[in-house]
Amino acid sequence: MAAPSSMVLEQERAWTQQRMTWLRRSSEFDLTTEQRTSAEKRAQRAASFRQSRLGYDEIEECMQAGSPFPHPVPLATMVAVLTEMWEEEGIT
């Protein structure tokens, strides 16, 4: 079996370094996310509701009725609504 070329070894080394950077960033993100208080999380959710034309109750009603939303709902708002609903149900 032939030995890998130096180019292959260099590419593997570069990939390994990039992977370590991704993993480091991922763990830093997880730590900063976990360190936020629930008050900060609620403030962020409230801000996302203000960006939407629809309020929490309207979004929840549309979801429960299975009807389409009358206006587009920003992703951050939808995540906030679902998180709030799951917390009320004790899922999170």
Coordinates of N, CA and C in Angstrom, one line a residue:
M1 N 0.8 -1.2 0.0 CA 0.0 0.0 0.0 C 0.9 1.2 0.0
A2 N 0.6 2.2 -0.8 CA 1.4 3.4 -1.0 C 1.1 4.3 0.2
A3 N 2.2 5.1 0.5 CA 2.0 6.1 1.6 C 1.2 7.3 1.1
P4 N 0.4 7.9 1.9 CA -0.4 9.1 1.5 C 0.6 10.2 1.1
S5 N 0.1 10.9 0.1 CA 1.0 12.0 -0.4 C 1.0 13.2 0.7
S6 N 1.9 14.0 0.6 CA 2.1 15.1 1.5 C 0.9 16.1 1.4
M7 N 0.3 16.2 0.2 CA -0.9 17.0 0.0 C -2.1 16.5 0.8
V8 N -2.3 15.2 0.8 CA -3.4 14.6 1.5 C -3.2 14.8 3.0
L9 N -2.0 14.6 3.5 CA -1.7 14.8 4.9 C -1.9 16.3 5.3
E10 N -1.5 17.2 4.4 CA -1.7 18.6 4.7 C -3.2 19.0 4.8
Q11 N -4.0 18.4 3.9 CA -5.4 18.6 3.9 C -6.1 18.1 5.1
E12 N -5.6 16.9 5.5 CA -6.2 16.3 6.8 C -5.8 17.2 8.0
R13 N -4.6 17.7 8.0 CA -4.2 18.5 9.1 C -5.1 19.8 9.1
A14 N -5.3 20.4 8.0 CA -6.1 21.6 7.9 C -7.5 21.3 8.3
W15 N -8.1 20.2 7.9 CA -9.4 19.8 8.3 C -9.5 19.7 9.8
T16 N -8.6 19.0 10.4 CA -8.5 18.8 11.8 C -8.5 20.1 12.6
Q17 N -7.7 21.0 12.1 CA -7.6 22.3 12.8 C -9.0 23.1 12.7
Q18 N -9.6 23.0 11.5 CA -10.9 23.7 11.3 C -11.9 23.1 12.2
R19 N -11.9 21.7 12.3 CA -12.9 21.0 13.2 C -12.7 21.5 14.6
M20 N -11.5 21.6 15.1 CA -11.3 22.0 16.5 C -11.8 23.4 16.7
T21 N -11.7 24.3 15.7 CA -12.3 25.6 15.8 C -13.8 25.6 15.9
W22 N -14.4 24.7 15.1 CA -15.9 24.6 15.1 C -16.3 24.1 16.5
L23 N -15.6 23.1 17.0 CA -16.0 22.5 18.3 C -15.8 23.5 19.4
R24 N -14.7 24.3 19.4 CA -14.5 25.3 20.4 C -15.6 26.4 20.4
R25 N -15.9 26.8 19.2 CA -17.0 27.8 19.0 C -18.3 27.3 19.5
S26 N -18.6 26.0 19.2 CA -19.8 25.4 19.6 C -19.9 25.3 21.1
S27 N -18.9 24.9 21.8 CA -18.9 24.8 23.2 C -19.0 26.2 23.9
E28 N -18.4 27.2 23.3 CA -18.5 28.6 23.8 C -19.9 29.1 23.7
F29 N -20.6 28.7 22.5 CA -22.0 29.1 22.3 C -22.9 28.5 23.3
D30 N -22.7 27.2 23.6 CA -23.5 26.5 24.5 C -23.3 27.1 25.9
L31 N -22.1 27.4 26.3 CA -21.9 28.0 27.6 C -22.6 29.3 27.8
T32 N -22.5 30.2 26.7 CA -23.1 31.5 26.9 C -24.6 31.4 26.8
T33 N -25.1 30.5 26.1 CA -26.5 30.3 26.0 C -27.1 29.8 27.4
E34 N -26.4 28.9 28.0 CA -26.8 28.4 29.3 C -26.7 29.4 30.4
Q35 N -25.8 30.4 30.3 CA -25.5 31.3 31.3 C -26.6 32.5 31.3
R36 N -27.4 32.6 30.3 CA -28.4 33.6 30.3 C -29.5 33.3 31.3
T37 N -30.0 34.3 31.9 CA -31.0 34.1 32.9 C -32.4 33.9 32.3
S38 N -33.3 33.4 33.0 CA -34.7 33.3 32.4 C -35.3 34.7 32.1
A39 N -34.9 35.7 32.9 CA -35.4 37.0 32.6 C -34.9 37.5 31.3
E40 N -33.6 37.3 31.0 CA -33.1 37.7 29.7 C -33.8 37.0 28.6
K41 N -34.1 35.7 28.8 CA -34.8 34.9 27.7 C -36.2 35.4 27.5
R42 N -36.9 35.8 28.6 CA -38.2 36.3 28.4 C -38.2 37.7 27.7
A43 N -37.2 38.5 28.0 CA -37.0 39.8 27.4 C -36.8 39.6 25.9
Q44 N -36.0 38.6 25.5 CA -35.7 38.3 24.1 C -37.0 37.9 23.4
R45 N -37.8 37.1 24.1 CA -39.1 36.6 23.5 C -40.0 37.8 23.3
A46 N -40.1 38.7 24.3 CA -41.0 39.8 24.2 C -40.5 40.7 23.0
A47 N -39.3 40.9 22.8 CA -38.8 41.7 21.7 C -39.2 41.1 20.4
S48 N -39.1 39.7 20.3 CA -39.5 39.1 19.0 C -41.0 39.2 18.8
F49 N -41.8 39.2 19.8 CA -43.2 39.4 19.6 C -43.5 40.9 19.1
R50 N -42.8 41.8 19.5 CA -42.9 43.2 19.1 C -42.6 43.3 17.6
Q51 N -41.7 42.5 17.1 CA -41.3 42.6 15.7 C -42.4 42.0 14.8
S52 N -43.2 41.1 15.3 CA -44.3 40.4 14.6 C -45.6 41.3 14.6
R53 N -46.3 41.2 13.5 CA -47.6 41.9 13.4 C -48.6 41.1 14.3
L54 N -48.4 39.9 14.5 CA -49.3 39.0 15.3 C -48.8 38.9 16.7
G55 N -49.7 38.9 17.7 CA -49.4 38.7 19.1 C -49.4 37.2 19.4
Y56 N -48.9 36.9 20.6 CA -48.8 35.5 21.0 C -50.1 34.8 20.9
D57 N -51.2 35.4 21.4 CA -52.5 34.8 21.4 C -53.0 34.5 20.0
E58 N -52.8 35.4 19.1 CA -53.2 35.2 17.7 C -52.5 34.1 17.0
I59 N -51.2 34.0 17.3 CA -50.4 32.9 16.7 C -50.8 31.6 17.3
E60 N -51.0 31.5 18.6 CA -51.5 30.3 19.3 C -52.9 29.9 18.7
E61 N -53.8 30.8 18.6 CA -55.1 30.5 18.0 C -55.0 29.9 16.6
C62 N -54.2 30.5 15.8 CA -54.0 30.0 14.4 C -53.5 28.6 14.4
M63 N -52.5 28.3 15.3 CA -51.9 27.0 15.4 C -52.9 26.0 15.9
Q64 N -53.7 26.3 16.9 CA -54.7 25.4 17.5 C -55.8 25.1 16.5
A65 N -56.2 26.1 15.7 CA -57.2 25.9 14.7 C -56.7 25.3 13.4
G66 N -55.4 25.2 13.3 CA -54.8 24.7 12.0 C -55.0 25.6 10.8
S67 N -55.3 26.9 11.1 CA -55.4 27.8 10.0 C -54.1 28.6 9.7
P68 N -54.0 29.1 8.5 CA -52.8 29.8 8.1 C -52.7 31.1 8.9
F69 N -51.5 31.6 9.1 CA -51.3 32.9 9.7 C -51.7 34.0 8.7
P70 N -52.4 35.1 9.1 CA -52.7 36.1 8.2 C -51.5 36.9 7.7
H71 N -50.4 36.9 8.4 CA -49.2 37.6 8.1 C -48.0 36.7 8.3
P72 N -46.9 36.9 7.6 CA -45.7 36.1 7.9 C -45.3 36.3 9.4
V73 N -44.8 35.2 10.0 CA -44.3 35.3 11.4 C -42.8 35.1 11.3
P74 N -42.1 36.0 11.9 CA -40.6 35.8 11.9 C -40.2 34.6 12.7
L75 N -39.1 34.0 12.2 CA -38.7 32.7 12.9 C -38.5 32.9 14.4
A76 N -37.8 34.0 14.7 CA -37.5 34.2 16.2 C -38.8 34.3 17.0
T77 N -39.9 34.9 16.4 CA -41.2 34.9 17.1 C -41.8 33.5 17.2
M78 N -41.7 32.8 16.1 CA -42.3 31.4 16.2 C -41.5 30.5 17.2
V79 N -40.2 30.7 17.3 CA -39.5 29.9 18.2 C -39.9 30.3 19.7
A80 N -40.1 31.6 19.9 CA -40.5 32.1 21.2 C -41.8 31.6 21.5
V81 N -42.8 31.6 20.6 CA -44.1 31.1 20.9 C -44.1 29.6 21.2
L82 N -43.4 28.8 20.4 CA -43.3 27.4 20.7 C -42.6 27.1 22.1
T83 N -41.6 27.8 22.4 CA -40.9 27.7 23.6 C -41.8 28.0 24.8
E84 N -42.5 29.1 24.7 CA -43.5 29.5 25.7 C -44.6 28.4 25.9
M85 N -45.1 27.9 24.8 CA -46.1 26.9 24.9 C -45.6 25.6 25.5
W86 N -44.3 25.2 25.2 CA -43.7 24.0 25.7 C -43.5 24.2 27.2
E87 N -43.0 25.4 27.6 CA -42.8 25.6 29.0 C -44.1 25.6 29.8
E88 N -45.2 26.1 29.2 CA -46.5 26.0 29.9 C -47.0 24.6 30.1
E89 N -46.6 23.7 29.1 CA -47.0 22.3 29.2 C -46.1 21.5 30.0
G90 N -45.0 22.1 30.4 CA -44.0 21.4 31.2 C -43.0 20.5 30.4
I91 N -43.0 20.8 29.1 CA -42.1 19.9 28.2 C -40.6 20.3 28.4
T92 N -40.4 21.6 28.6 CA -38.9 22.0 28.7 C -38.5 22.2 30.2

